[in-house]
Short mmCIF file of N, CA, C and O in Angstrom, two decimals:
data_model
loop_
_atom_site.label_atom_id
_atom_site.label_comp_id
_atom_site.label_asym_id
_atom_site.label_seq_id
_atom_site.Cartn_x
_atom_site.Cartn_y
_atom_site.Cartn_z
N SER A 1 0.84 31.28 -22.07
CA SER A 1 -0.41 31.20 -21.69
C SER A 1 -0.91 29.86 -22.27
O SER A 1 -0.68 29.20 -22.93
N THR A 2 -2.28 29.40 -21.50
CA THR A 2 -2.62 28.05 -21.92
C THR A 2 -3.42 27.72 -22.91
O THR A 2 -3.60 26.58 -23.23
N GLY A 3 -4.06 28.90 -23.14
CA GLY A 3 -4.74 28.65 -24.58
C GLY A 3 -3.85 28.82 -26.03
O GLY A 3 -4.45 28.90 -27.01
N GLU A 4 -2.59 28.71 -25.84
CA GLU A 4 -2.01 29.23 -27.09
C GLU A 4 -1.80 28.02 -27.99
O GLU A 4 -1.52 26.88 -27.41
N THR A 5 -1.56 28.07 -29.25
CA THR A 5 -1.54 27.20 -30.18
C THR A 5 0.13 26.98 -30.54
O THR A 5 0.55 28.03 -30.11
N PRO A 6 0.53 25.88 -30.92
CA PRO A 6 1.88 25.76 -30.95
C PRO A 6 2.99 27.15 -31.77
O PRO A 6 3.86 27.38 -31.34
N PRO A 7 2.03 27.08 -32.67
CA PRO A 7 2.77 28.34 -33.42
C PRO A 7 2.69 29.59 -32.36
O PRO A 7 3.27 30.50 -32.42
N GLY A 8 1.58 29.75 -31.60
CA GLY A 8 1.87 30.93 -30.86
C GLY A 8 2.70 31.03 -29.63
O GLY A 8 2.70 31.98 -29.28
N HIS A 9 3.44 29.82 -29.48
CA HIS A 9 4.51 29.46 -28.43
C HIS A 9 5.36 30.44 -29.17
O HIS A 9 6.27 31.38 -28.52
N TRP A 10 5.77 30.39 -30.13
CA TRP A 10 6.98 31.26 -31.05
C TRP A 10 6.89 32.77 -30.83
O TRP A 10 7.56 33.36 -30.59
N ASN A 11 5.51 33.23 -31.14
CA ASN A 11 5.35 34.50 -30.56
C ASN A 11 5.37 35.04 -29.40
O ASN A 11 5.89 36.03 -29.15
N SER A 12 5.22 33.81 -28.31
CA SER A 12 5.39 34.45 -26.68
C SER A 12 6.79 34.38 -26.85
O SER A 12 7.41 35.47 -26.06
N ILE A 13 7.67 33.53 -27.38
CA ILE A 13 9.05 33.63 -27.30
C ILE A 13 9.63 34.91 -27.75
O ILE A 13 10.40 35.71 -27.25
N ALA A 14 9.00 35.29 -28.97
CA ALA A 14 9.30 36.62 -29.73
C ALA A 14 9.01 37.85 -28.57
O ALA A 14 9.85 38.63 -28.50
N ASN A 15 7.57 37.94 -27.98
CA ASN A 15 7.47 38.91 -27.01
C ASN A 15 8.45 39.13 -26.16
O ASN A 15 8.64 39.95 -25.69
N TYR A 16 8.86 37.78 -25.29
CA TYR A 16 9.65 37.65 -24.35
C TYR A 16 11.19 38.39 -24.65
O TYR A 16 11.87 39.47 -23.78
N VAL A 17 11.54 38.08 -25.85
CA VAL A 17 12.91 38.68 -26.30
C VAL A 17 12.81 40.21 -26.46
O VAL A 17 13.90 40.97 -26.43
N PHE A 18 11.64 40.42 -27.29
CA PHE A 18 11.57 42.08 -27.79
C PHE A 18 11.37 42.79 -26.57
O PHE A 18 11.55 43.82 -26.44
N ASP A 19 10.86 42.32 -25.45
CA ASP A 19 10.63 42.97 -24.49
C ASP A 19 11.66 43.23 -23.36
O ASP A 19 11.67 44.11 -22.30
N HIS A 20 12.53 42.33 -23.70
CA HIS A 20 14.03 42.62 -22.77
C HIS A 20 14.38 44.04 -22.65
O HIS A 20 14.72 44.50 -23.97
N PRO A 21 14.55 44.42 -21.57
CA PRO A 21 15.21 45.94 -21.46
C PRO A 21 16.28 46.27 -22.22
O PRO A 21 16.69 47.07 -22.71
N ARG A 22 17.19 45.10 -22.81
CA ARG A 22 18.55 45.38 -23.16
C ARG A 22 18.44 44.90 -24.91
O ARG A 22 19.43 44.96 -25.39
N PHE A 23 17.45 44.54 -24.85
CA PHE A 23 17.05 44.18 -26.39
C PHE A 23 17.30 45.44 -27.35
O PHE A 23 16.46 46.46 -26.91
N GLU A 24 17.75 45.36 -28.40
CA GLU A 24 17.85 46.85 -29.56
C GLU A 24 17.24 46.23 -30.77
O GLU A 24 17.50 45.25 -31.31
N LYS A 25 16.18 47.21 -30.94
CA LYS A 25 15.55 46.70 -32.10
C LYS A 25 16.32 47.15 -33.34
O LYS A 25 15.74 48.20 -33.97
N ARG A 26 17.07 46.72 -33.68
CA ARG A 26 17.75 46.61 -35.03
C ARG A 26 17.52 45.70 -36.07
O ARG A 26 17.23 44.65 -35.40
N TRP A 27 17.24 46.03 -37.05
CA TRP A 27 16.57 44.81 -38.10
C TRP A 27 17.55 44.03 -38.42
O TRP A 27 18.70 44.38 -38.88
N GLN A 28 17.56 42.73 -38.01
CA GLN A 28 18.61 41.62 -38.35
C GLN A 28 19.94 42.14 -37.81
O GLN A 28 21.01 41.55 -38.10
N GLY A 29 19.81 42.64 -36.57
CA GLY A 29 21.05 43.06 -35.49
C GLY A 29 21.87 44.22 -36.29
O GLY A 29 22.86 44.61 -35.69
N VAL A 30 21.42 44.75 -37.31
CA VAL A 30 22.50 46.15 -37.70
C VAL A 30 21.58 47.22 -38.23
O VAL A 30 20.21 47.27 -38.06
N GLY A 31 22.04 48.35 -38.34
CA GLY A 31 21.76 49.34 -38.72
C GLY A 31 21.26 50.18 -37.38
O GLY A 31 21.38 50.01 -36.29
N ASP A 32 20.40 51.30 -37.81
CA ASP A 32 19.70 51.92 -36.96
C ASP A 32 18.83 51.46 -35.97
O ASP A 32 17.91 50.47 -36.57
N VAL A 33 18.33 51.84 -34.61
CA VAL A 33 17.09 51.37 -33.98
C VAL A 33 16.23 51.52 -34.59
O VAL A 33 15.83 52.97 -35.00
N LEU A 34 15.09 50.97 -34.93
CA LEU A 34 13.84 50.87 -35.62
C LEU A 34 12.78 51.48 -34.14
O LEU A 34 12.83 51.18 -33.30
N SER A 35 11.71 52.24 -34.71
CA SER A 35 10.43 52.40 -33.94
C SER A 35 10.10 51.10 -33.42
O SER A 35 10.30 50.07 -34.10
N ASP A 36 9.06 51.24 -32.32
CA ASP A 36 8.53 49.74 -31.68
C ASP A 36 7.54 49.37 -33.05
O ASP A 36 8.00 47.98 -33.23
N LEU A 37 6.77 49.96 -33.25
CA LEU A 37 5.89 49.72 -34.61
C LEU A 37 6.57 49.14 -35.68
O LEU A 37 6.41 48.00 -36.05
N GLU A 38 7.69 49.73 -36.48
CA GLU A 38 8.21 49.31 -37.34
C GLU A 38 8.99 47.75 -37.25
O GLU A 38 8.81 47.12 -37.83
N PHE A 39 9.60 47.89 -36.34
CA PHE A 39 10.14 46.65 -35.71
C PHE A 39 9.20 45.62 -35.57
O PHE A 39 9.28 44.32 -36.08
N ASP A 40 8.35 45.52 -34.76
CA ASP A 40 7.34 44.85 -34.58
C ASP A 40 6.41 44.16 -35.62
O ASP A 40 6.38 42.97 -35.92
N VAL A 41 6.20 45.21 -36.61
CA VAL A 41 5.51 44.80 -38.22
C VAL A 41 6.52 43.89 -38.93
O VAL A 41 6.52 42.92 -39.21
N ARG A 42 7.70 44.30 -38.63
CA ARG A 42 8.81 43.34 -39.54
C ARG A 42 9.18 41.87 -39.26
O ARG A 42 8.91 41.23 -39.59
N ALA A 43 9.14 42.13 -37.56
CA ALA A 43 9.44 41.02 -36.82
C ALA A 43 8.54 39.86 -37.18
O ALA A 43 8.45 38.35 -37.50
N TYR A 44 7.37 40.28 -37.03
CA TYR A 44 5.77 39.44 -36.86
C TYR A 44 5.58 38.83 -37.98
O TYR A 44 5.21 37.80 -37.80
N LEU A 45 6.20 39.78 -39.17
CA LEU A 45 5.22 39.27 -40.50
C LEU A 45 6.38 38.38 -40.78
O LEU A 45 6.16 37.13 -41.37
N ALA A 46 7.59 38.64 -40.53
CA ALA A 46 8.77 37.18 -40.77
C ALA A 46 8.44 36.09 -40.22
O ALA A 46 8.63 35.02 -40.68
N LEU A 47 8.19 36.44 -38.78
CA LEU A 47 8.07 35.05 -37.80
C LEU A 47 6.84 34.56 -38.30
O LEU A 47 6.82 33.25 -38.34
N ASN A 48 5.66 34.81 -38.71
CA ASN A 48 4.41 34.16 -38.85
C ASN A 48 4.42 34.00 -40.34
O ASN A 48 3.82 33.07 -40.39
N GLY A 49 4.89 34.53 -41.32
CA GLY A 49 4.90 34.15 -42.50
C GLY A 49 6.05 32.81 -42.54
O GLY A 49 5.63 31.82 -43.49
N GLY A 50 7.09 32.78 -41.81
CA GLY A 50 7.69 31.32 -41.65
C GLY A 50 6.74 30.50 -41.15
O GLY A 50 6.78 29.01 -41.42
N LEU A 51 5.99 30.76 -40.07
CA LEU A 51 5.01 29.86 -39.68
C LEU A 51 4.24 29.10 -40.51
O LEU A 51 3.80 27.94 -40.58
N HIS A 52 3.72 30.18 -41.07
CA HIS A 52 2.29 29.89 -42.39
C HIS A 52 3.06 28.89 -43.30
O HIS A 52 2.50 27.94 -43.95
N ASP A 53 4.31 29.34 -43.93
CA ASP A 53 5.38 28.35 -44.70
C ASP A 53 5.32 27.29 -44.21
O ASP A 53 4.84 26.18 -44.94
N ALA A 54 5.69 26.89 -42.71
CA ALA A 54 5.85 25.41 -42.07
C ALA A 54 4.50 25.05 -42.44
O ALA A 54 4.55 23.46 -42.74
N ALA A 55 3.30 25.43 -41.82
CA ALA A 55 2.04 24.94 -41.85
C ALA A 55 1.65 24.06 -43.15
O ALA A 55 1.26 23.16 -43.26
N ILE A 56 2.02 25.16 -44.41
CA ILE A 56 1.67 24.72 -45.73
C ILE A 56 2.33 23.62 -46.09
O ILE A 56 1.94 22.47 -46.17
N ALA A 57 3.66 23.49 -45.70
CA ALA A 57 4.47 22.55 -46.15
C ALA A 57 4.02 21.02 -45.38
O ALA A 57 3.97 19.84 -45.88
N ALA A 58 3.89 21.24 -43.71
CA ALA A 58 3.34 19.97 -43.04
C ALA A 58 2.09 19.47 -43.69
O ALA A 58 1.92 18.61 -43.67
N TRP A 59 1.25 20.52 -43.76
CA TRP A 59 -0.16 19.86 -44.11
C TRP A 59 -0.03 19.21 -46.24
O TRP A 59 -0.69 18.35 -45.86
N GLY A 60 0.81 19.97 -46.66
CA GLY A 60 0.81 19.23 -47.94
C GLY A 60 1.62 17.88 -47.68
O GLY A 60 1.19 16.99 -48.52
N HIS A 61 2.56 17.68 -46.96
CA HIS A 61 3.03 16.25 -46.57
C HIS A 61 2.15 15.19 -45.88
O HIS A 61 1.82 14.20 -46.39
N LYS A 62 1.33 16.18 -45.25
CA LYS A 62 0.50 14.94 -44.42
C LYS A 62 -0.89 14.60 -45.47
O LYS A 62 -1.25 13.47 -45.40
N HIS A 63 -1.11 15.53 -46.78
CA HIS A 63 -2.11 15.06 -47.61
C HIS A 63 -1.51 14.02 -48.46
O HIS A 63 -2.13 13.02 -48.70
N ARG A 64 0.03 14.29 -48.57
CA ARG A 64 0.64 13.12 -49.56
C ARG A 64 0.71 11.94 -48.91
O ARG A 64 0.66 10.74 -49.53
N TYR A 65 1.10 11.70 -47.88
CA TYR A 65 1.45 10.78 -46.83
C TYR A 65 0.46 10.32 -45.85
O TYR A 65 0.70 9.55 -44.82
N ASP A 66 -0.84 10.71 -45.99
CA ASP A 66 -1.65 10.59 -44.90
C ASP A 66 -1.83 9.01 -44.63
O ASP A 66 -2.29 8.63 -45.59
N TYR A 67 -2.08 8.41 -43.57
CA TYR A 67 -1.89 7.14 -43.44
C TYR A 67 -2.01 6.83 -41.91
O TYR A 67 -2.09 7.88 -41.37
N VAL A 68 -2.90 6.02 -41.35
CA VAL A 68 -2.90 5.69 -39.86
C VAL A 68 -1.59 5.77 -39.37
O VAL A 68 -1.06 5.51 -39.71
N ARG A 69 -1.93 6.09 -38.06
CA ARG A 69 -0.71 6.31 -37.25
C ARG A 69 -0.26 4.81 -36.78
O ARG A 69 -1.15 3.97 -37.06
N PRO A 70 1.06 4.94 -36.64
CA PRO A 70 1.69 3.62 -36.57
C PRO A 70 1.10 2.74 -35.34
O PRO A 70 0.78 1.37 -35.51
N ILE A 71 0.35 3.30 -34.04
CA ILE A 71 0.08 2.82 -32.94
C ILE A 71 -1.25 2.03 -33.32
O ILE A 71 -1.58 0.99 -33.07
N THR A 72 -1.95 2.64 -33.97
CA THR A 72 -3.37 2.30 -34.41
C THR A 72 -3.15 1.11 -35.17
O THR A 72 -3.93 0.49 -35.18
N ALA A 73 -2.31 1.40 -36.30
CA ALA A 73 -2.35 -0.02 -37.34
C ALA A 73 -1.93 -1.32 -36.27
O ALA A 73 -2.44 -2.16 -36.29
N ILE A 74 -0.90 -1.19 -35.18
CA ILE A 74 -0.29 -2.20 -34.55
C ILE A 74 -1.66 -2.74 -33.89
O ILE A 74 -1.79 -4.11 -33.65
N ARG A 75 -2.14 -2.10 -33.15
CA ARG A 75 -3.46 -2.36 -32.26
C ARG A 75 -4.68 -2.98 -33.05
O ARG A 75 -5.06 -4.33 -32.65
N TRP A 76 -5.04 -2.60 -34.40
CA TRP A 76 -5.77 -3.21 -35.38
C TRP A 76 -5.10 -4.47 -35.70
O TRP A 76 -5.98 -5.61 -35.83
N MET A 77 -3.92 -4.60 -36.21
CA MET A 77 -3.41 -5.73 -36.61
C MET A 77 -3.29 -6.74 -35.62
O MET A 77 -3.69 -8.10 -35.50
N CYS A 78 -3.05 -6.45 -34.56
CA CYS A 78 -3.07 -7.46 -33.25
C CYS A 78 -4.46 -7.91 -32.96
O CYS A 78 -4.78 -8.95 -32.24
N GLY A 79 -5.33 -7.08 -32.69
CA GLY A 79 -6.67 -7.50 -32.63
C GLY A 79 -7.36 -8.40 -33.78
O GLY A 79 -8.41 -8.93 -33.32
N SER A 80 -6.65 -8.34 -34.62
CA SER A 80 -6.68 -9.16 -35.96
C SER A 80 -6.36 -10.48 -35.61
O SER A 80 -6.56 -11.43 -36.61
N GLY A 81 -5.78 -10.73 -34.83
CA GLY A 81 -4.92 -12.17 -34.49
C GLY A 81 -3.60 -12.34 -35.37
O GLY A 81 -2.84 -11.40 -35.86
N GLN A 82 -3.32 -13.71 -35.34
CA GLN A 82 -2.09 -14.02 -35.96
C GLN A 82 -2.04 -13.91 -37.49
O GLN A 82 -3.15 -14.33 -37.89
N ARG A 83 -1.26 -13.21 -38.46
CA ARG A 83 -1.23 -13.53 -39.82
C ARG A 83 -1.51 -15.07 -40.07
O ARG A 83 -0.73 -15.74 -39.55
N GLY A 84 -2.47 -15.33 -40.99
CA GLY A 84 -2.36 -16.86 -41.55
C GLY A 84 -3.24 -17.55 -40.89
O GLY A 84 -3.54 -18.87 -40.80
N ALA A 85 -3.64 -17.09 -39.36
CA ALA A 85 -4.12 -17.94 -38.71
C ALA A 85 -6.01 -17.91 -39.14
O ALA A 85 -6.48 -16.95 -39.45
N SER A 86 -6.46 -19.22 -38.93
CA SER A 86 -7.68 -19.40 -39.39
C SER A 86 -8.56 -18.84 -40.62
O SER A 86 -9.08 -18.23 -41.04
N GLY A 87 -7.30 -18.86 -41.34
CA GLY A 87 -7.67 -19.00 -42.91
C GLY A 87 -7.73 -17.15 -43.41
O GLY A 87 -7.90 -16.64 -44.54
N GLN A 88 -6.96 -16.19 -42.30
CA GLN A 88 -6.72 -15.15 -42.57
C GLN A 88 -5.36 -14.60 -43.13
O GLN A 88 -4.65 -14.36 -42.17
N THR A 89 -5.24 -14.69 -44.48
CA THR A 89 -3.67 -14.60 -44.99
C THR A 89 -3.67 -13.19 -44.70
O THR A 89 -2.21 -12.90 -45.02
N HIS A 90 -4.61 -12.30 -45.05
CA HIS A 90 -3.90 -10.76 -45.25
C HIS A 90 -4.11 -9.83 -44.07
O HIS A 90 -3.89 -8.85 -44.20
N LEU A 91 -4.96 -10.61 -43.05
CA LEU A 91 -4.56 -9.55 -41.85
C LEU A 91 -4.02 -10.04 -40.60
O LEU A 91 -3.67 -11.32 -40.73
N GLY A 92 -3.92 -9.47 -39.61
CA GLY A 92 -3.45 -9.74 -38.49
C GLY A 92 -2.10 -9.20 -38.56
O GLY A 92 -1.83 -8.67 -39.61
N VAL A 93 -1.38 -9.78 -37.56
CA VAL A 93 0.14 -9.11 -37.29
C VAL A 93 0.96 -10.51 -37.65
O VAL A 93 0.56 -11.43 -37.28
N GLU A 94 2.18 -10.36 -38.26
CA GLU A 94 3.12 -11.32 -38.43
C GLU A 94 4.06 -11.57 -37.64
O GLU A 94 4.88 -10.64 -36.83
N LEU A 95 4.22 -12.99 -37.12
CA LEU A 95 5.19 -13.15 -36.07
C LEU A 95 6.53 -12.97 -36.60
O LEU A 95 6.91 -13.49 -37.41
N ILE A 96 7.37 -12.14 -35.58
CA ILE A 96 8.67 -11.86 -35.94
C ILE A 96 9.44 -12.27 -34.59
O ILE A 96 9.27 -11.96 -33.48
N ASP A 97 10.75 -13.39 -34.87
CA ASP A 97 11.27 -13.79 -33.62
C ASP A 97 11.84 -12.72 -32.75
O ASP A 97 12.39 -11.77 -33.62
N ASP A 98 11.58 -12.82 -31.71
CA ASP A 98 11.97 -12.03 -30.78
C ASP A 98 11.47 -10.82 -30.82
O ASP A 98 11.85 -9.59 -30.12
N ALA A 99 10.39 -10.50 -31.42
CA ALA A 99 9.70 -9.16 -31.34
C ALA A 99 7.88 -9.17 -31.15
O ALA A 99 7.51 -8.52 -30.63
N VAL A 100 7.68 -10.37 -32.03
CA VAL A 100 6.00 -10.59 -31.84
C VAL A 100 5.87 -12.10 -31.88
O VAL A 100 6.59 -13.02 -32.41
N ARG A 101 5.01 -12.41 -30.78
CA ARG A 101 4.73 -13.69 -30.68
C ARG A 101 3.32 -13.78 -30.33
O ARG A 101 2.79 -13.04 -29.77
N VAL A 102 2.76 -15.16 -30.16
CA VAL A 102 1.48 -15.41 -29.59
C VAL A 102 1.81 -16.35 -28.32
O VAL A 102 2.55 -17.10 -28.07
N ASN A 103 1.01 -15.81 -27.07
CA ASN A 103 1.32 -16.46 -25.86
C ASN A 103 0.54 -17.47 -25.63
O ASN A 103 -0.07 -18.25 -26.74
N ALA A 104 0.86 -18.29 -24.93
CA ALA A 104 -0.06 -19.43 -24.31
C ALA A 104 -1.57 -19.58 -24.31
O ALA A 104 -2.18 -20.57 -24.75
N SER A 105 -2.04 -18.37 -24.15
CA SER A 105 -3.35 -17.97 -24.23
C SER A 105 -3.74 -17.76 -25.74
O SER A 105 -5.12 -17.45 -26.11
N GLY A 106 -2.97 -17.65 -26.49
CA GLY A 106 -3.19 -17.35 -27.90
C GLY A 106 -3.58 -15.70 -28.12
O GLY A 106 -4.20 -15.39 -29.32
N VAL A 107 -2.88 -15.29 -27.42
CA VAL A 107 -3.14 -13.48 -27.40
C VAL A 107 -1.71 -13.18 -28.19
O VAL A 107 -0.88 -13.71 -27.55
N VAL A 108 -1.73 -12.05 -29.36
CA VAL A 108 -0.47 -11.76 -29.68
C VAL A 108 -0.13 -10.59 -28.63
O VAL A 108 -0.37 -9.79 -28.03
N GLU A 109 1.51 -10.94 -28.55
CA GLU A 109 2.21 -9.93 -27.84
C GLU A 109 3.47 -9.39 -28.48
O GLU A 109 3.87 -9.85 -29.34
N VAL A 110 3.76 -8.42 -28.02
CA VAL A 110 5.08 -7.42 -28.82
C VAL A 110 5.84 -7.37 -27.69
O VAL A 110 5.76 -6.94 -26.30
N ARG A 111 7.46 -7.41 -27.93
CA ARG A 111 8.39 -7.10 -27.04
C ARG A 111 8.43 -5.60 -27.26
O ARG A 111 8.49 -4.91 -27.93
N THR A 112 8.26 -4.89 -26.21
CA THR A 112 8.42 -3.16 -25.80
C THR A 112 9.15 -3.15 -24.50
O THR A 112 9.90 -3.59 -23.89
N TRP A 113 9.12 -1.47 -24.77
CA TRP A 113 9.81 -0.63 -23.78
C TRP A 113 9.18 -1.18 -22.25
O TRP A 113 7.98 -1.16 -22.12
N LEU A 114 10.03 -0.55 -21.19
CA LEU A 114 9.60 -0.64 -19.92
C LEU A 114 8.96 0.82 -19.72
O LEU A 114 9.61 1.77 -20.19
N SER A 115 7.92 0.88 -19.06
CA SER A 115 7.52 2.28 -18.64
C SER A 115 8.52 2.86 -17.28
O SER A 115 9.28 1.90 -16.73
N ASP A 116 8.50 4.09 -16.94
CA ASP A 116 9.35 4.41 -15.92
C ASP A 116 9.07 3.92 -14.62
O ASP A 116 9.97 3.09 -13.86
N THR A 117 7.47 3.58 -14.22
CA THR A 117 7.49 2.92 -13.35
C THR A 117 7.60 1.50 -12.88
O THR A 117 8.09 0.82 -12.07
N GLU A 118 7.31 0.59 -14.15
CA GLU A 118 8.14 -0.73 -14.37
C GLU A 118 9.59 -0.79 -14.08
O GLU A 118 9.85 -1.63 -13.51
N ALA A 119 10.40 0.00 -14.80
CA ALA A 119 11.79 0.30 -14.70
C ALA A 119 12.14 0.36 -13.18
O ALA A 119 13.30 -0.11 -12.81
N ASP A 120 11.45 1.36 -12.93
CA ASP A 120 11.76 1.70 -11.16
C ASP A 120 11.64 0.64 -10.37
O ASP A 120 12.17 0.34 -9.07
N ALA A 121 10.72 -0.42 -10.37
CA ALA A 121 10.34 -1.42 -9.69
C ALA A 121 11.05 -2.63 -9.76
O ALA A 121 11.31 -3.49 -9.06
N MET A 122 12.45 -2.65 -10.83
CA MET A 122 13.11 -3.85 -11.30
C MET A 122 14.34 -3.16 -10.68
O MET A 122 14.93 -2.04 -10.88
N THR A 123 15.18 -4.23 -10.34
CA THR A 123 16.68 -4.01 -10.29
C THR A 123 17.50 -4.21 -11.63
O THR A 123 16.81 -4.49 -12.64
N ASP A 124 18.49 -3.54 -11.73
CA ASP A 124 19.61 -3.69 -13.12
C ASP A 124 19.38 -5.08 -13.69
O ASP A 124 19.15 -5.12 -15.03
N ALA A 125 19.73 -6.09 -12.92
CA ALA A 125 19.59 -7.53 -13.58
C ALA A 125 18.26 -7.82 -13.88
O ALA A 125 18.17 -8.58 -14.93
N GLN A 126 17.31 -7.52 -13.23
CA GLN A 126 15.78 -7.78 -13.48
C GLN A 126 15.65 -7.28 -15.13
O GLN A 126 15.08 -8.08 -15.76
N ARG A 127 16.13 -5.76 -15.10
CA ARG A 127 15.83 -5.34 -16.46
C ARG A 127 16.60 -6.00 -17.75
O ARG A 127 15.90 -6.11 -18.74
N ALA A 128 18.07 -6.41 -17.08
CA ALA A 128 18.67 -7.23 -18.45
C ALA A 128 18.03 -8.46 -18.62
O ALA A 128 18.22 -8.69 -19.94
N ASP A 129 17.71 -9.16 -17.67
CA ASP A 129 17.37 -10.36 -18.02
C ASP A 129 15.84 -10.74 -18.54
O ASP A 129 15.63 -11.92 -19.02
N VAL A 130 14.89 -10.31 -18.10
CA VAL A 130 13.55 -10.07 -18.42
C VAL A 130 13.18 -9.54 -19.88
O VAL A 130 13.47 -8.39 -20.09
N PRO A 131 12.50 -10.37 -20.78
CA PRO A 131 12.09 -10.05 -22.02
C PRO A 131 10.63 -9.39 -21.69
O PRO A 131 9.87 -9.66 -20.75
N HIS A 132 10.61 -7.99 -22.31
CA HIS A 132 9.58 -7.47 -21.91
C HIS A 132 8.36 -7.31 -22.73
O HIS A 132 8.26 -6.72 -23.89
N TRP A 133 7.48 -8.44 -22.53
CA TRP A 133 6.34 -8.74 -23.53
C TRP A 133 5.08 -8.01 -23.10
O TRP A 133 4.88 -8.01 -21.74
N ARG A 134 4.00 -7.46 -23.78
CA ARG A 134 2.94 -6.74 -23.55
C ARG A 134 2.07 -6.93 -24.69
O ARG A 134 2.26 -7.23 -25.86
N ARG A 135 0.91 -7.11 -24.23
CA ARG A 135 -0.38 -7.81 -25.25
C ARG A 135 -0.34 -6.21 -25.78
O ARG A 135 -0.68 -5.36 -25.67
N CYS A 136 -0.31 -6.62 -27.53
CA CYS A 136 -0.09 -5.42 -28.37
C CYS A 136 -1.28 -4.58 -28.19
O CYS A 136 -1.06 -3.57 -28.77
N ILE A 137 -2.89 -5.20 -28.05
CA ILE A 137 -3.81 -3.96 -27.98
C ILE A 137 -3.81 -3.33 -26.58
O ILE A 137 -4.40 -2.53 -26.73
N ASP A 138 -2.94 -3.77 -26.07
CA ASP A 138 -2.60 -2.88 -24.87
C ASP A 138 -1.56 -1.74 -24.96
O ASP A 138 -1.36 -0.96 -23.89
N CYS A 139 -0.78 -1.86 -26.07
CA CYS A 139 -0.07 -0.93 -26.03
C CYS A 139 -0.25 0.72 -26.28
O CYS A 139 -1.31 0.83 -26.52
N LEU A 140 0.88 1.24 -25.54
CA LEU A 140 0.10 2.77 -25.64
C LEU A 140 1.41 3.46 -25.84
O LEU A 140 2.50 2.97 -26.17
N LEU A 141 1.29 4.79 -26.45
CA LEU A 141 2.30 5.57 -27.12
C LEU A 141 3.37 5.96 -25.80
O LEU A 141 2.89 5.85 -24.44
N TYR A 142 4.62 5.78 -26.20
CA TYR A 142 5.51 5.74 -24.82
C TYR A 142 5.44 7.23 -24.16
O TYR A 142 5.89 7.42 -22.99
N THR A 143 4.54 8.03 -24.72
CA THR A 143 4.62 9.37 -23.98
C THR A 143 3.59 9.49 -23.03
O THR A 143 3.20 10.53 -22.48
N SER A 144 2.55 8.31 -23.18
CA SER A 144 1.12 8.36 -22.60
C SER A 144 1.07 7.58 -21.69
O SER A 144 1.66 6.52 -21.39
N ASP A 145 0.55 7.89 -20.44
CA ASP A 145 0.56 6.90 -19.14
C ASP A 145 -0.82 6.11 -19.25
O ASP A 145 -1.28 5.43 -18.16
N ALA A 146 -1.76 6.64 -20.12
CA ALA A 146 -2.94 6.14 -20.21
C ALA A 146 -3.79 6.25 -21.70
O ALA A 146 -3.11 6.77 -22.70
N ALA A 147 -4.42 5.16 -21.94
CA ALA A 147 -5.06 5.07 -23.52
C ALA A 147 -6.19 6.03 -23.83
O ALA A 147 -6.62 6.56 -22.85
#
């Protein structure tokens, strides 16, 4: 369903499996067939207990290692200009050969991947020969088509 949270997807998968006509409700695949209620209580307690444990571990790590998302840091550093420029020795992005540069207009650019649209519009030779530079303040997550 469209309103599910990610843990809810696991419950939907369990529902699909448990409702299959050939599924036998034997605990851990062995022993006598259990009643629907007994099997469902055991199965959902185990499944959701595991999901709860995973959530606690994930949030624990998020709390311990909480930091800005990498794409946000890149955009902020690029918006701050080149490191060392204009007396700002601690801000901005460091220039790295063949990875980060300042273009002729003074804008910081990063070497990046091609989007599917860009790659489809080029021949194999063009994709191989052209360095793919993008203004880093315009960088998007690779899974997104829009900022």
